[in-house]
Structure formats: C-alpha cells, structure tokens
Amino acid sequence: MAAAGSPPEWRPEGREPLLGSAGAAAGEGEEEEENRDVVESQEHYKSRWRSIWIMYLTMFLSSVGFSIVIMSVWPYLQKIDPTADASFLGWIIASYSIGQMVASPLFGLWSNYRPRKEPLVISTAISVAANCLYAYVHVPHSHNKYYMLTARALVGFGAGNVAVVRSYIAGATSLTERTSAMANTSACQAVGFILGPVFQTCFTLIGEEGVTWKFLFLQLNMYTAPVLFGALLGVINIILIFAIFREHRVDDMGRQYKNINSDGEGSDVLDQNTEGSIDHVAVVALNVLFFVILFVFAVFETIATPLTMDMYSWTRKEAVFYNGIILSMIGIESVIVFMVVKTLSKKTGERAILHAGLLIVLVGFFILLPWGKKLPNIQWQEIKNNSIPRTSPSEMLAPFWSLPELQLPSNHTAEPVGCPVTQSWCLNTPMIYLAQYISSDVLIGLGYPVCNVMSYTLYSKVLGPKPQGVYMGWLTASGSGARILGPVFVSQVYTHLGPRWAFSLICGVVVVSLLLLEIVYKRLIAFSVRYGRMQEENC
C-alpha cells in the first residue's frame, strides 16, 4: 500500500502486517483506519534494536561492576586495613546495593520525563569515577576501609541506571518481542553477576604485589586491575550511547507512538491507549519474589570466599582463584540455561518455569547443610602446630567418591588458614564437603538465572503500556535491598551462628516465596491479556 517512492514496508518476524500511513493517500475512505497503524521502516527497526543492544551492554556492565570484585573484597580489605573485620565486609558489599537502591527510583523518574540518554551517561560516568577511586583506596595512611566503602557505594549509585534500561526495553518492544527482550536483559544481568568473578580470576595472575607506578600512586595488582578494567568498559559504554543509542517507543502491537522521551526522531507516531489499571497485587508480589531471588544469590556469592577459607583451609589467593574457576563453569551453565529457557517458556509459560527455578534453588541450599562428624581444621591449631595437615580436596570429597589427590599451590607465607577459633561454631559444626559445595553451586547456578529471567519478563508484562521508569526503579530497589541484607546476613548469621543456621534460614525464605507464588499464580498475566486485548498463551 506504500506510495510510489516511499520506503519498503518492514515487518519483523512474527509480527502481523501493518498498514502504512503513506497508504492513506490511496483513498480517503481508508484514511482513518490506516492512521491507526504506523509502519516501521527497516531503518527504524534496525535503529531500535541497535539501541536495545546498547541497553543489554549497559545492563551487563552494571552487573559486572558489582561482581568483579566480590571474591577479592575481603582479602583486599584485610590487606589495606587490618582493623576491618568480617562484619565490616558485609557493609562494604552492601554499600553497592544501598547506592543502587537510592538511585534507581530517581533515575527511573528522570527517564519518564527526559531523554534516557541523560541518566544513562551521567550514571555510567559516576561508576567510572568510583571505580578509579577504588583503585586508590590503598593510598591514604588511615581509614582505608571507609574509602573503600565510599567507592563501592558510588559504583552502586551509578548502577541505578538498570531501571532506565529496563523501562526503555519494555517500551521499545511489542508484546510478542518483550519476552525475548526481557529474557535477554535478565540474561545479560545474570551473566554479568556470574562472569564478574571470572574476570577477577584472570587478574589473579598479576599477583598481590603486581606493578607499582609511583608517579601515579597506582598499584596495578589482582585487586585494582579488575576495577580499572571496569572503568575502561564504562568509558566505552558512554561512547556507544552517544554514537548509537536512539529513543524509540512502540505499543503492544509494535506500532510507533509519541512519548515524552522523544529526541526529535520518529515524529510520525501515534498516542497509545493506556486505559486500565495495573494489578498492584501482582506488582507487589513480583517485587517480593524478586527480592528473595536476589537475596539468596547475594548470600551465595558473598559466602563463597569465607566459607571455602573456613572449611577447606584455603588461603585468600586460593579462595579467590578456585571460586573464580567454579563460577566460570557456572557462567557457561547459565548461558546454556538462557538459551533453553526462552524456548521452554513458549511451551510451558513463564510462571511454571519460575516455580521450577525456585524449587531448584531450594534444593541447592538444602544440600549445603552440614552433615557428618568431621570438623573443619581450626585456625589456632594451624598456628600453634604447623604439622597439622591442611585438608586436601581429595579428603573433602572422600565421603562421596574417590579421586586422586589434587595438590593446591604451595603457600610460603605465614598467613593463618582454617576456621577461626573466634567463630565458636567451628568447634562443633561438621565441615561441608567439597562435593556438597560444588553440587550446590551447580544447582543455584541453574535456578538463579531461570528465576531472574522469568521474574523480569512477568513484571514487564504485568505493567503493560504505561510508563515503567518508576516501577522498574522500585523493582531494582527491591533487588538492591536484597543485596544489602544478603551480605549483612552472611556477616552476622554465618559468622556468629555458622552455616547450619544460615542455610536453614535461607531454605525457609525460599519455601515462603514458593507459597506466595502459589497464591498469586493466576494474577501474573500480561496487562493486555487482563483487559482482553490479546489472548494468553501457555496459561
């Protein structure tokens, strides 16, 4: 129906043909009907998806900024400030999420009324500056732990832009595109969380001493190189936002329409019908479920280093290195999960997969409960009597299967290893065997990305066509709150009561979340389905 000389009609795969506004010239009688549908040219389609891919990258880098130092914060904190204890570690890790929790609603509100390029660039610049500050926290002669706390809080504040990312993607995709787009967004975030420690593992090859540039007062070592790498990625992200990112907005049917964020492009658009109210019960329930998902994963990541140092007598460097290897394997597993779950959701629906993911996470934490009678090596014994052998990986696996002994790298320092006697539970709590730990890692690494993808997808669909900046800000804030409480939970409950109490409480939280999902199960449907504009598939 396009007039002569007009650009060819472009229809993305899976979308019904749309009538072009240019075709209205063919007859006045069809003008009103045809103006309801605005064609998307091939150029616009490609520009829209290039912008969405920039948002994927921004989400990935935001997650990497959190996790790239998660395995090394504790040993680095001990190195630069001996006065810091395990409780302060919890606050340093939580400071990232405090910053993000404060910033997310603000950036979300900003993006509802102004071009999204503004909050995206400003927030990324804040993260770059904060990463550079982290690289210099060793320079002051005192109070180094507080400088680290400030740096991580500012990195988190910059990461508040994930609310902008999610609201943009929700508004720039049709309903048929949104499941895949939101799944990709969640995948990028989850992969960033998981692969951040992999980057950290690579940088352990630099060593604790590394290289010092005195004229810059910079020590490039296994602790500072990751954040400088993150700063470099942030600069690249800003350049890409300026060069490629454009504002786009479509309705549930994929038609362009006018929005307050417009930067002057795509003026031939329509206003969208947003009649109907959002199901706030479903919104609150999904925020709670998302809180639980992020909480258990924050506990999982935070507890890895202290748990393996306590149970297996690993040194700081060994704990960072081996946990990085384990998480890299989980990262590969997660990529496979993301590929499978997008296809599986078309057959079973998002709600059923979310339910299954929570069950897998529950089993993963249940496996971590200590069993048996063998106690971990006690750190005061290691100090007093060097003849007491360290627990080798083969001994830790012995109750499950026999393997040739794996030799850990020799430790030539006087660093104390084992479970500190100051943690009273070390004297009476059975050790968690390495087979338990790895099995749990595999299950949680499977369940977390499944839950993450499905919760975001359902949330976006429940919100529908209304501006999602503030809502996405609150969802991000709920996840940030979970990452605040997760590390604090580890530093308090794990340190004082031990793994048995810690993992039992986590299992209880997941069970409660499963009950909540059952209660609101039928309400977790798309906005357009709720008001009868579209039919639901895979109920």
GROMACS .gro file of N, CA and C in nm, residues 43-55 115-118 120 168-169 171-172 238-250 259 261-266:
model
  126
   43GLU      N    1   1.484   0.092   0.845
   43GLU     CA    2   1.583   0.175   0.913
   43GLU      C    3   1.548   0.195   1.060
   44HIS      N    4   1.418   0.221   1.085
   44HIS     CA    5   1.373   0.239   1.222
   44HIS      C    6   1.388   0.111   1.302
   45TYR      N    7   1.353  -0.002   1.241
   45TYR     CA    8   1.364  -0.132   1.309
   45TYR      C    9   1.507  -0.160   1.352
   46LYS      N   10   1.601  -0.137   1.259
   46LYS     CA   11   1.741  -0.163   1.290
   46LYS      C   12   1.793  -0.067   1.398
   47SER      N   13   1.752   0.060   1.389
   47SER     CA   14   1.794   0.158   1.489
   47SER      C   15   1.739   0.122   1.627
   48ARG      N   16   1.614   0.076   1.630
   48ARG     CA   17   1.552   0.038   1.757
   48ARG      C   18   1.627  -0.078   1.822
   49TRP      N   19   1.662  -0.177   1.742
   49TRP     CA   20   1.729  -0.293   1.801
   49TRP      C   21   1.877  -0.266   1.831
   50ARG      N   22   1.939  -0.176   1.757
   50ARG     CA   23   2.075  -0.136   1.796
   50ARG      C   24   2.072  -0.069   1.933
   51SER      N   25   1.972   0.014   1.956
   51SER     CA   26   1.960   0.081   2.086
   51SER      C   27   1.933  -0.020   2.197
   52ILE      N   28   1.851  -0.120   2.168
   52ILE     CA   29   1.823  -0.223   2.268
   52ILE      C   30   1.950  -0.301   2.302
   53TRP      N   31   2.032  -0.328   2.201
   53TRP     CA   32   2.158  -0.399   2.227
   53TRP      C   33   2.253  -0.315   2.313
   54ILE      N   34   2.251  -0.183   2.296
   54ILE     CA   35   2.330  -0.098   2.384
   54ILE      C   36   2.279  -0.109   2.528
   55MET      N   37   2.149  -0.123   2.543
   55MET     CA   38   2.093  -0.141   2.677
   55MET      C   39   2.134  -0.276   2.736
  115PRO      N   40   1.489   1.264   2.793
  115PRO     CA   41   1.556   1.161   2.712
  115PRO      C   42   1.642   1.071   2.799
  116ARG      N   43   1.632   0.943   2.777
  116ARG     CA   44   1.701   0.846   2.863
  116ARG      C   45   1.852   0.853   2.850
  117LYS      N   46   1.899   0.914   2.743
  117LYS     CA   47   2.044   0.928   2.726
  117LYS      C   48   2.106   1.006   2.841
  118GLU      N   49   2.033   1.100   2.898
  118GLU     CA   50   2.086   1.183   3.007
  118GLU      C   51   2.120   1.099   3.131
  120LEU      N   52   2.150   0.782   3.157
  120LEU     CA   53   2.242   0.674   3.123
  120LEU      C   54   2.387   0.721   3.125
  168TYR      N   55   1.327   0.131   2.926
  168TYR     CA   56   1.343   0.156   2.783
  168TYR      C   57   1.308   0.031   2.702
  169ILE      N   58   1.362  -0.082   2.742
  169ILE     CA   59   1.338  -0.206   2.667
  169ILE      C   60   1.191  -0.244   2.670
  171GLY      N   61   0.944  -0.041   2.683
  171GLY     CA   62   0.870   0.049   2.597
  171GLY      C   63   0.908   0.042   2.451
  172ALA      N   64   1.023  -0.016   2.421
  172ALA     CA   65   1.071  -0.021   2.283
  172ALA      C   66   1.044  -0.155   2.216
  238ILE      N   67   2.983   0.467   2.743
  238ILE     CA   68   2.940   0.606   2.722
  238ILE      C   69   2.954   0.645   2.575
  239ILE      N   70   3.066   0.607   2.515
  239ILE     CA   71   3.089   0.639   2.374
  239ILE      C   72   2.981   0.575   2.286
  240LEU      N   73   2.946   0.450   2.316
  240LEU     CA   74   2.844   0.380   2.237
  240LEU      C   75   2.706   0.442   2.256
  241ILE      N   76   2.676   0.490   2.376
  241ILE     CA   77   2.547   0.554   2.400
  241ILE      C   78   2.534   0.680   2.314
  242PHE      N   79   2.641   0.760   2.310
  242PHE     CA   80   2.638   0.881   2.228
  242PHE      C   81   2.630   0.848   2.079
  243ALA      N   82   2.701   0.743   2.038
  243ALA     CA   83   2.713   0.715   1.895
  243ALA      C   84   2.596   0.637   1.837
  244ILE      N   85   2.535   0.547   1.914
  244ILE     CA   86   2.438   0.452   1.859
  244ILE      C   87   2.299   0.466   1.918
  245PHE      N   88   2.289   0.492   2.048
  245PHE     CA   89   2.161   0.488   2.117
  245PHE      C   90   2.065   0.595   2.066
  246ARG      N   91   1.939   0.558   2.039
  246ARG     CA   92   1.834   0.649   1.999
  246ARG      C   93   1.706   0.616   2.075
  247GLU      N   94   1.620   0.716   2.094
  247GLU     CA   95   1.492   0.695   2.162
  247GLU      C   96   1.392   0.630   2.067
  248HIS      N   97   1.329   0.521   2.114
  248HIS     CA   98   1.223   0.456   2.037
  248HIS      C   99   1.114   0.410   2.132
  249ARG      N  100   0.992   0.411   2.082
  249ARG     CA  101   0.878   0.370   2.163
  249ARG      C  102   0.775   0.304   2.074
  250VAL      N  103   0.726   0.186   2.111
  250VAL     CA  104   0.620   0.118   2.035
  250VAL      C  105   0.515   0.068   2.132
  259ASN      N  106   0.612   0.982   2.274
  259ASN     CA  107   0.640   0.974   2.417
  259ASN      C  108   0.726   1.092   2.457
  261ASN      N  109   1.000   1.111   2.599
  261ASN     CA  110   1.144   1.094   2.588
  261ASN      C  111   1.196   1.123   2.449
  262SER      N  112   1.108   1.154   2.356
  262SER     CA  113   1.149   1.169   2.216
  262SER      C  114   1.259   1.273   2.202
  263ASP      N  115   1.363   1.235   2.125
  263ASP     CA  116   1.472   1.328   2.100
  263ASP      C  117   1.461   1.390   1.961
  264GLY      N  118   1.339   1.389   1.910
  264GLY     CA  119   1.315   1.456   1.783
  264GLY      C  120   1.301   1.362   1.666
  265GLU      N  121   1.323   1.230   1.689
  265GLU     CA  122   1.315   1.134   1.580
  265GLU      C  123   1.179   1.066   1.581
  266GLY      N  124   1.139   1.022   1.464
  266GLY     CA  125   1.015   0.944   1.455
  266GLY      C  126   0.893   1.024   1.493
   0.00000   0.00000   0.00000
